[in-house]
Amino acid sequence: ELRLPMVPPAQCLLGGKELLETVDMEAEGGVQLEQCRSLSWTIEADEASFTGFVSAPRIELDSAEPEGVIDAWEQQTSWRSVLCLLPEPVTVRAGDEVRLDATVDLRKFPVVHVFATSVRRSDGSALEFLGTTTLCLDEETAGFSPAEAAA
């Protein structure tokens, strides 16, 4: 994990923003404390170096009106973007699909995020598993498990 002093410029990103986790205080049944999401991005660049995922908070308060939103992607805040690095960069090409399977455990503090990353090549070859990253502010929990050890 690497905390960035700024939001990466758009030309450095290989895909758009996706919802990673949500805390909805008005949801029926209460806040979902364990969340799983599968996110994917299709690469449009001819060739690029995929190094990891960037995340930043977006908080919607009482309404979705502009004054009720704090968005660390769009506004200058004290929250830093977090870059979850892969152990080594992976070359991706147009049509490749990058997949992030995210599990978030809000029952713990600090919150634990587990990210499993894979790439499906545009040539139809088998899914390439890149490994699992655990992100937590607790230094004993955070780390990367390479593909060989995560099977």
mmCIF file with all atom_site columns, C-alpha atoms in Angstrom:
data_model
loop_
_atom_site.group_PDB
_atom_site.id
_atom_site.type_symbol
_atom_site.label_atom_id
_atom_site.label_alt_id
_atom_site.label_comp_id
_atom_site.label_asym_id
_atom_site.label_entity_id
_atom_site.label_seq_id
_atom_site.pdbx_PDB_ins_code
_atom_site.Cartn_x
_atom_site.Cartn_y
_atom_site.Cartn_z
_atom_site.occupancy
_atom_site.B_iso_or_equiv
_atom_site.pdbx_formal_charge
_atom_site.auth_seq_id
_atom_site.auth_comp_id
_atom_site.auth_asym_id
_atom_site.auth_atom_id
_atom_site.pdbx_PDB_model_num
ATOM 1   C CA . GLU A 1 1   ? 0.000   0.000   0.000   1.00 0.00 ? 1   GLU A CA 1
ATOM 2   C CA . LEU A 1 2   ? 1.213   3.456   -0.849  1.00 0.00 ? 2   LEU A CA 1
ATOM 3   C CA . ARG A 1 3   ? -0.492  6.681   0.213   1.00 0.00 ? 3   ARG A CA 1
ATOM 4   C CA . LEU A 1 4   ? -0.267  9.240   -2.558  1.00 0.00 ? 4   LEU A CA 1
ATOM 5   C CA . PRO A 1 5   ? -0.003  12.977  -1.854  1.00 0.00 ? 5   PRO A CA 1
ATOM 6   C CA . MET A 1 6   ? -2.359  13.691  -4.776  1.00 0.00 ? 6   MET A CA 1
ATOM 7   C CA . VAL A 1 7   ? -4.978  12.092  -7.001  1.00 0.00 ? 7   VAL A CA 1
ATOM 8   C CA . PRO A 1 8   ? -3.241  10.511  -9.992  1.00 0.00 ? 8   PRO A CA 1
ATOM 9   C CA . PRO A 1 9   ? -3.814  12.386  -13.253 1.00 0.00 ? 9   PRO A CA 1
ATOM 10  C CA . ALA A 1 10  ? -6.508  10.885  -15.495 1.00 0.00 ? 10  ALA A CA 1
ATOM 11  C CA . GLN A 1 11  ? -3.957  9.967   -18.175 1.00 0.00 ? 11  GLN A CA 1
ATOM 12  C CA . CYS A 1 12  ? -2.273  7.624   -15.654 1.00 0.00 ? 12  CYS A CA 1
ATOM 13  C CA . LEU A 1 13  ? -5.464  5.637   -15.033 1.00 0.00 ? 13  LEU A CA 1
ATOM 14  C CA . LEU A 1 14  ? -6.442  2.620   -17.125 1.00 0.00 ? 14  LEU A CA 1
ATOM 15  C CA . GLY A 1 15  ? -10.145 2.713   -16.221 1.00 0.00 ? 15  GLY A CA 1
ATOM 16  C CA . GLY A 1 16  ? -12.924 4.692   -14.600 1.00 0.00 ? 16  GLY A CA 1
ATOM 17  C CA . LYS A 1 17  ? -14.080 4.920   -10.992 1.00 0.00 ? 17  LYS A CA 1
ATOM 18  C CA . GLU A 1 18  ? -16.148 2.076   -9.540  1.00 0.00 ? 18  GLU A CA 1
ATOM 19  C CA . LEU A 1 19  ? -17.893 1.671   -6.180  1.00 0.00 ? 19  LEU A CA 1
ATOM 20  C CA . LEU A 1 20  ? -15.716 -0.416  -3.859  1.00 0.00 ? 20  LEU A CA 1
ATOM 21  C CA . GLU A 1 21  ? -17.699 -0.264  -0.629  1.00 0.00 ? 21  GLU A CA 1
ATOM 22  C CA . THR A 1 22  ? -20.709 1.565   0.720   1.00 0.00 ? 22  THR A CA 1
ATOM 23  C CA . VAL A 1 23  ? -21.984 2.505   4.158   1.00 0.00 ? 23  VAL A CA 1
ATOM 24  C CA . ASP A 1 24  ? -25.658 3.362   3.812   1.00 0.00 ? 24  ASP A CA 1
ATOM 25  C CA . MET A 1 25  ? -27.109 4.352   7.164   1.00 0.00 ? 25  MET A CA 1
ATOM 26  C CA . GLU A 1 26  ? -30.638 4.275   5.710   1.00 0.00 ? 26  GLU A CA 1
ATOM 27  C CA . ALA A 1 27  ? -30.392 0.821   4.091   1.00 0.00 ? 27  ALA A CA 1
ATOM 28  C CA . GLU A 1 28  ? -33.080 -1.671  4.974   1.00 0.00 ? 28  GLU A CA 1
ATOM 29  C CA . GLY A 1 29  ? -31.535 -4.112  7.429   1.00 0.00 ? 29  GLY A CA 1
ATOM 30  C CA . GLY A 1 30  ? -28.795 -1.673  8.437   1.00 0.00 ? 30  GLY A CA 1
ATOM 31  C CA . VAL A 1 31  ? -25.238 -1.251  7.267   1.00 0.00 ? 31  VAL A CA 1
ATOM 32  C CA . GLN A 1 32  ? -23.853 -4.252  5.423   1.00 0.00 ? 32  GLN A CA 1
ATOM 33  C CA . LEU A 1 33  ? -20.741 -5.076  7.450   1.00 0.00 ? 33  LEU A CA 1
ATOM 34  C CA . GLU A 1 34  ? -19.355 -7.679  5.071   1.00 0.00 ? 34  GLU A CA 1
ATOM 35  C CA . GLN A 1 35  ? -19.276 -6.687  1.426   1.00 0.00 ? 35  GLN A CA 1
ATOM 36  C CA . CYS A 1 36  ? -18.075 -8.463  -1.712  1.00 0.00 ? 36  CYS A CA 1
ATOM 37  C CA . ARG A 1 37  ? -17.812 -6.872  -5.131  1.00 0.00 ? 37  ARG A CA 1
ATOM 38  C CA . SER A 1 38  ? -16.422 -7.972  -8.459  1.00 0.00 ? 38  SER A CA 1
ATOM 39  C CA . LEU A 1 39  ? -15.228 -5.020  -10.507 1.00 0.00 ? 39  LEU A CA 1
ATOM 40  C CA . SER A 1 40  ? -13.758 -5.129  -13.990 1.00 0.00 ? 40  SER A CA 1
ATOM 41  C CA . TRP A 1 41  ? -12.228 -2.768  -16.487 1.00 0.00 ? 41  TRP A CA 1
ATOM 42  C CA . THR A 1 42  ? -11.575 -3.391  -20.180 1.00 0.00 ? 42  THR A CA 1
ATOM 43  C CA . ILE A 1 43  ? -8.278  -1.874  -21.255 1.00 0.00 ? 43  ILE A CA 1
ATOM 44  C CA . GLU A 1 44  ? -8.534  0.629   -24.093 1.00 0.00 ? 44  GLU A CA 1
ATOM 45  C CA . ALA A 1 45  ? -4.869  1.632   -24.387 1.00 0.00 ? 45  ALA A CA 1
ATOM 46  C CA . ASP A 1 46  ? -2.817  -0.151  -27.049 1.00 0.00 ? 46  ASP A CA 1
ATOM 47  C CA . GLU A 1 47  ? -0.372  -1.231  -24.345 1.00 0.00 ? 47  GLU A CA 1
ATOM 48  C CA . ALA A 1 48  ? 0.098   -0.140  -20.747 1.00 0.00 ? 48  ALA A CA 1
ATOM 49  C CA . SER A 1 49  ? 1.798   -1.104  -17.521 1.00 0.00 ? 49  SER A CA 1
ATOM 50  C CA . PHE A 1 50  ? -0.754  -2.150  -14.883 1.00 0.00 ? 50  PHE A CA 1
ATOM 51  C CA . THR A 1 51  ? 0.776   -1.540  -11.449 1.00 0.00 ? 51  THR A CA 1
ATOM 52  C CA . GLY A 1 52  ? -2.226  -1.678  -9.094  1.00 0.00 ? 52  GLY A CA 1
ATOM 53  C CA . PHE A 1 53  ? -5.466  -0.012  -8.024  1.00 0.00 ? 53  PHE A CA 1
ATOM 54  C CA . VAL A 1 54  ? -6.051  3.493   -6.679  1.00 0.00 ? 54  VAL A CA 1
ATOM 55  C CA . SER A 1 55  ? -8.833  4.243   -4.220  1.00 0.00 ? 55  SER A CA 1
ATOM 56  C CA . ALA A 1 56  ? -10.103 7.424   -2.623  1.00 0.00 ? 56  ALA A CA 1
ATOM 57  C CA . PRO A 1 57  ? -13.190 8.211   -0.530  1.00 0.00 ? 57  PRO A CA 1
ATOM 58  C CA . ARG A 1 58  ? -16.401 9.769   -1.796  1.00 0.00 ? 58  ARG A CA 1
ATOM 59  C CA . ILE A 1 59  ? -18.837 10.644  0.947   1.00 0.00 ? 59  ILE A CA 1
ATOM 60  C CA . GLU A 1 60  ? -22.444 11.594  0.285   1.00 0.00 ? 60  GLU A CA 1
ATOM 61  C CA . LEU A 1 61  ? -24.039 13.195  3.305   1.00 0.00 ? 61  LEU A CA 1
ATOM 62  C CA . ASP A 1 62  ? -27.743 14.009  3.576   1.00 0.00 ? 62  ASP A CA 1
ATOM 63  C CA . SER A 1 63  ? -28.211 14.497  -0.140  1.00 0.00 ? 63  SER A CA 1
ATOM 64  C CA . ALA A 1 64  ? -26.444 14.034  -3.423  1.00 0.00 ? 64  ALA A CA 1
ATOM 65  C CA . GLU A 1 65  ? -26.406 17.800  -3.950  1.00 0.00 ? 65  GLU A CA 1
ATOM 66  C CA . PRO A 1 66  ? -22.900 19.181  -4.591  1.00 0.00 ? 66  PRO A CA 1
ATOM 67  C CA . GLU A 1 67  ? -22.675 20.760  -1.134  1.00 0.00 ? 67  GLU A CA 1
ATOM 68  C CA . GLY A 1 68  ? -23.512 17.394  0.463   1.00 0.00 ? 68  GLY A CA 1
ATOM 69  C CA . VAL A 1 69  ? -20.662 15.500  -1.226  1.00 0.00 ? 69  VAL A CA 1
ATOM 70  C CA . ILE A 1 70  ? -17.008 15.171  -0.253  1.00 0.00 ? 70  ILE A CA 1
ATOM 71  C CA . ASP A 1 71  ? -15.131 13.587  -3.129  1.00 0.00 ? 71  ASP A CA 1
ATOM 72  C CA . ALA A 1 72  ? -11.386 13.078  -2.681  1.00 0.00 ? 72  ALA A CA 1
ATOM 73  C CA . TRP A 1 73  ? -11.129 12.349  -6.424  1.00 0.00 ? 73  TRP A CA 1
ATOM 74  C CA . GLU A 1 74  ? -12.466 15.793  -7.321  1.00 0.00 ? 74  GLU A CA 1
ATOM 75  C CA . GLN A 1 75  ? -11.719 18.003  -4.310  1.00 0.00 ? 75  GLN A CA 1
ATOM 76  C CA . GLN A 1 76  ? -8.644  18.775  -2.287  1.00 0.00 ? 76  GLN A CA 1
ATOM 77  C CA . THR A 1 77  ? -9.044  17.013  1.075   1.00 0.00 ? 77  THR A CA 1
ATOM 78  C CA . SER A 1 78  ? -6.776  15.718  3.827   1.00 0.00 ? 78  SER A CA 1
ATOM 79  C CA . TRP A 1 79  ? -7.579  12.138  2.723   1.00 0.00 ? 79  TRP A CA 1
ATOM 80  C CA . ARG A 1 80  ? -4.910  10.662  0.554   1.00 0.00 ? 80  ARG A CA 1
ATOM 81  C CA . SER A 1 81  ? -5.480  8.347   -2.368  1.00 0.00 ? 81  SER A CA 1
ATOM 82  C CA . VAL A 1 82  ? -4.297  4.825   -1.645  1.00 0.00 ? 82  VAL A CA 1
ATOM 83  C CA . LEU A 1 83  ? -2.406  2.849   -4.265  1.00 0.00 ? 83  LEU A CA 1
ATOM 84  C CA . CYS A 1 84  ? -2.562  -0.921  -3.770  1.00 0.00 ? 84  CYS A CA 1
ATOM 85  C CA . LEU A 1 85  ? 0.447   -2.122  -5.717  1.00 0.00 ? 85  LEU A CA 1
ATOM 86  C CA . LEU A 1 86  ? 0.900   -5.449  -7.434  1.00 0.00 ? 86  LEU A CA 1
ATOM 87  C CA . PRO A 1 87  ? 4.218   -7.136  -6.594  1.00 0.00 ? 87  PRO A CA 1
ATOM 88  C CA . GLU A 1 88  ? 5.401   -6.283  -10.106 1.00 0.00 ? 88  GLU A CA 1
ATOM 89  C CA . PRO A 1 89  ? 3.900   -4.419  -13.058 1.00 0.00 ? 89  PRO A CA 1
ATOM 90  C CA . VAL A 1 90  ? 1.939   -6.436  -15.628 1.00 0.00 ? 90  VAL A CA 1
ATOM 91  C CA . THR A 1 91  ? 1.702   -5.451  -19.288 1.00 0.00 ? 91  THR A CA 1
ATOM 92  C CA . VAL A 1 92  ? -1.893  -5.168  -20.493 1.00 0.00 ? 92  VAL A CA 1
ATOM 93  C CA . ARG A 1 93  ? -3.174  -4.526  -23.992 1.00 0.00 ? 93  ARG A CA 1
ATOM 94  C CA . ALA A 1 94  ? -6.337  -3.259  -25.651 1.00 0.00 ? 94  ALA A CA 1
ATOM 95  C CA . GLY A 1 95  ? -9.237  -5.619  -24.962 1.00 0.00 ? 95  GLY A CA 1
ATOM 96  C CA . ASP A 1 96  ? -7.685  -7.246  -21.885 1.00 0.00 ? 96  ASP A CA 1
ATOM 97  C CA . GLU A 1 97  ? -10.026 -7.296  -18.889 1.00 0.00 ? 97  GLU A CA 1
ATOM 98  C CA . VAL A 1 98  ? -8.615  -6.457  -15.465 1.00 0.00 ? 98  VAL A CA 1
ATOM 99  C CA . ARG A 1 99  ? -10.693 -7.875  -12.636 1.00 0.00 ? 99  ARG A CA 1
ATOM 100 C CA . LEU A 1 100 ? -10.731 -6.966  -8.952  1.00 0.00 ? 100 LEU A CA 1
ATOM 101 C CA . ASP A 1 101 ? -12.633 -9.209  -6.534  1.00 0.00 ? 101 ASP A CA 1
ATOM 102 C CA . ALA A 1 102 ? -12.921 -7.172  -3.352  1.00 0.00 ? 102 ALA A CA 1
ATOM 103 C CA . THR A 1 103 ? -13.983 -8.306  0.103   1.00 0.00 ? 103 THR A CA 1
ATOM 104 C CA . VAL A 1 104 ? -14.464 -5.641  2.762   1.00 0.00 ? 104 VAL A CA 1
ATOM 105 C CA . ASP A 1 105 ? -14.893 -6.436  6.454   1.00 0.00 ? 105 ASP A CA 1
ATOM 106 C CA . LEU A 1 106 ? -16.367 -3.452  8.282   1.00 0.00 ? 106 LEU A CA 1
ATOM 107 C CA . ARG A 1 107 ? -16.793 -5.488  11.494  1.00 0.00 ? 107 ARG A CA 1
ATOM 108 C CA . LYS A 1 108 ? -13.118 -4.908  12.264  1.00 0.00 ? 108 LYS A CA 1
ATOM 109 C CA . PHE A 1 109 ? -11.278 -1.735  13.061  1.00 0.00 ? 109 PHE A CA 1
ATOM 110 C CA . PRO A 1 110 ? -9.295  -0.819  11.209  1.00 0.00 ? 110 PRO A CA 1
ATOM 111 C CA . VAL A 1 111 ? -11.367 -2.038  8.263   1.00 0.00 ? 111 VAL A CA 1
ATOM 112 C CA . VAL A 1 112 ? -9.828  -4.927  6.300   1.00 0.00 ? 112 VAL A CA 1
ATOM 113 C CA . HIS A 1 113 ? -9.935  -4.970  2.490   1.00 0.00 ? 113 HIS A CA 1
ATOM 114 C CA . VAL A 1 114 ? -8.893  -8.096  0.576   1.00 0.00 ? 114 VAL A CA 1
ATOM 115 C CA . PHE A 1 115 ? -8.308  -7.659  -3.155  1.00 0.00 ? 115 PHE A CA 1
ATOM 116 C CA . ALA A 1 116 ? -7.855  -10.596 -5.541  1.00 0.00 ? 116 ALA A CA 1
ATOM 117 C CA . THR A 1 117 ? -6.584  -9.427  -8.911  1.00 0.00 ? 117 THR A CA 1
ATOM 118 C CA . SER A 1 118 ? -6.654  -11.170 -12.275 1.00 0.00 ? 118 SER A CA 1
ATOM 119 C CA . VAL A 1 119 ? -6.415  -10.439 -15.995 1.00 0.00 ? 119 VAL A CA 1
ATOM 120 C CA . ARG A 1 120 ? -8.311  -12.086 -18.832 1.00 0.00 ? 120 ARG A CA 1
ATOM 121 C CA . ARG A 1 121 ? -6.405  -11.556 -22.056 1.00 0.00 ? 121 ARG A CA 1
ATOM 122 C CA . SER A 1 122 ? -8.219  -10.424 -25.180 1.00 0.00 ? 122 SER A CA 1
ATOM 123 C CA . ASP A 1 123 ? -6.914  -13.480 -27.067 1.00 0.00 ? 123 ASP A CA 1
ATOM 124 C CA . GLY A 1 124 ? -9.256  -15.691 -25.021 1.00 0.00 ? 124 GLY A CA 1
ATOM 125 C CA . SER A 1 125 ? -6.519  -17.372 -23.001 1.00 0.00 ? 125 SER A CA 1
ATOM 126 C CA . ALA A 1 126 ? -7.152  -18.558 -19.454 1.00 0.00 ? 126 ALA A CA 1
ATOM 127 C CA . LEU A 1 127 ? -7.687  -16.124 -16.605 1.00 0.00 ? 127 LEU A CA 1
ATOM 128 C CA . GLU A 1 128 ? -4.300  -15.017 -15.229 1.00 0.00 ? 128 GLU A CA 1
ATOM 129 C CA . PHE A 1 129 ? -4.428  -14.739 -11.416 1.00 0.00 ? 129 PHE A CA 1
ATOM 130 C CA . LEU A 1 130 ? -2.042  -12.022 -10.193 1.00 0.00 ? 130 LEU A CA 1
ATOM 131 C CA . GLY A 1 131 ? -2.383  -12.482 -6.432  1.00 0.00 ? 131 GLY A CA 1
ATOM 132 C CA . THR A 1 132 ? -4.201  -11.267 -3.355  1.00 0.00 ? 132 THR A CA 1
ATOM 133 C CA . THR A 1 133 ? -3.554  -8.045  -1.464  1.00 0.00 ? 133 THR A CA 1
ATOM 134 C CA . THR A 1 134 ? -4.764  -7.374  2.083   1.00 0.00 ? 134 THR A CA 1
ATOM 135 C CA . LEU A 1 135 ? -5.092  -3.691  2.876   1.00 0.00 ? 135 LEU A CA 1
ATOM 136 C CA . CYS A 1 136 ? -5.423  -2.557  6.481   1.00 0.00 ? 136 CYS A CA 1
ATOM 137 C CA . LEU A 1 137 ? -3.928  0.237   8.542   1.00 0.00 ? 137 LEU A CA 1
ATOM 138 C CA . ASP A 1 138 ? -2.692  -2.473  10.919  1.00 0.00 ? 138 ASP A CA 1
ATOM 139 C CA . GLU A 1 139 ? 0.839   -3.319  9.733   1.00 0.00 ? 139 GLU A CA 1
ATOM 140 C CA . GLU A 1 140 ? 0.522   -6.949  10.889  1.00 0.00 ? 140 GLU A CA 1
ATOM 141 C CA . THR A 1 141 ? -2.478  -7.603  8.622   1.00 0.00 ? 141 THR A CA 1
ATOM 142 C CA . ALA A 1 142 ? -1.497  -5.781  5.431   1.00 0.00 ? 142 ALA A CA 1
ATOM 143 C CA . GLY A 1 143 ? 0.487   -7.489  2.713   1.00 0.00 ? 143 GLY A CA 1
ATOM 144 C CA . PHE A 1 144 ? 0.579   -9.225  -0.639  1.00 0.00 ? 144 PHE A CA 1
ATOM 145 C CA . SER A 1 145 ? 0.229   -12.923 -1.338  1.00 0.00 ? 145 SER A CA 1
ATOM 146 C CA . PRO A 1 146 ? 1.612   -13.834 -4.748  1.00 0.00 ? 146 PRO A CA 1
ATOM 147 C CA . ALA A 1 147 ? -0.447  -16.014 -7.058  1.00 0.00 ? 147 ALA A CA 1
ATOM 148 C CA . GLU A 1 148 ? 1.551   -19.140 -6.240  1.00 0.00 ? 148 GLU A CA 1
ATOM 149 C CA . ALA A 1 149 ? 0.873   -18.845 -2.491  1.00 0.00 ? 149 ALA A CA 1
ATOM 150 C CA . ALA A 1 150 ? -2.764  -17.788 -2.771  1.00 0.00 ? 150 ALA A CA 1
ATOM 151 C CA . ALA A 1 151 ? -4.093  -20.851 -4.592  1.00 0.00 ? 151 ALA A CA 1
#
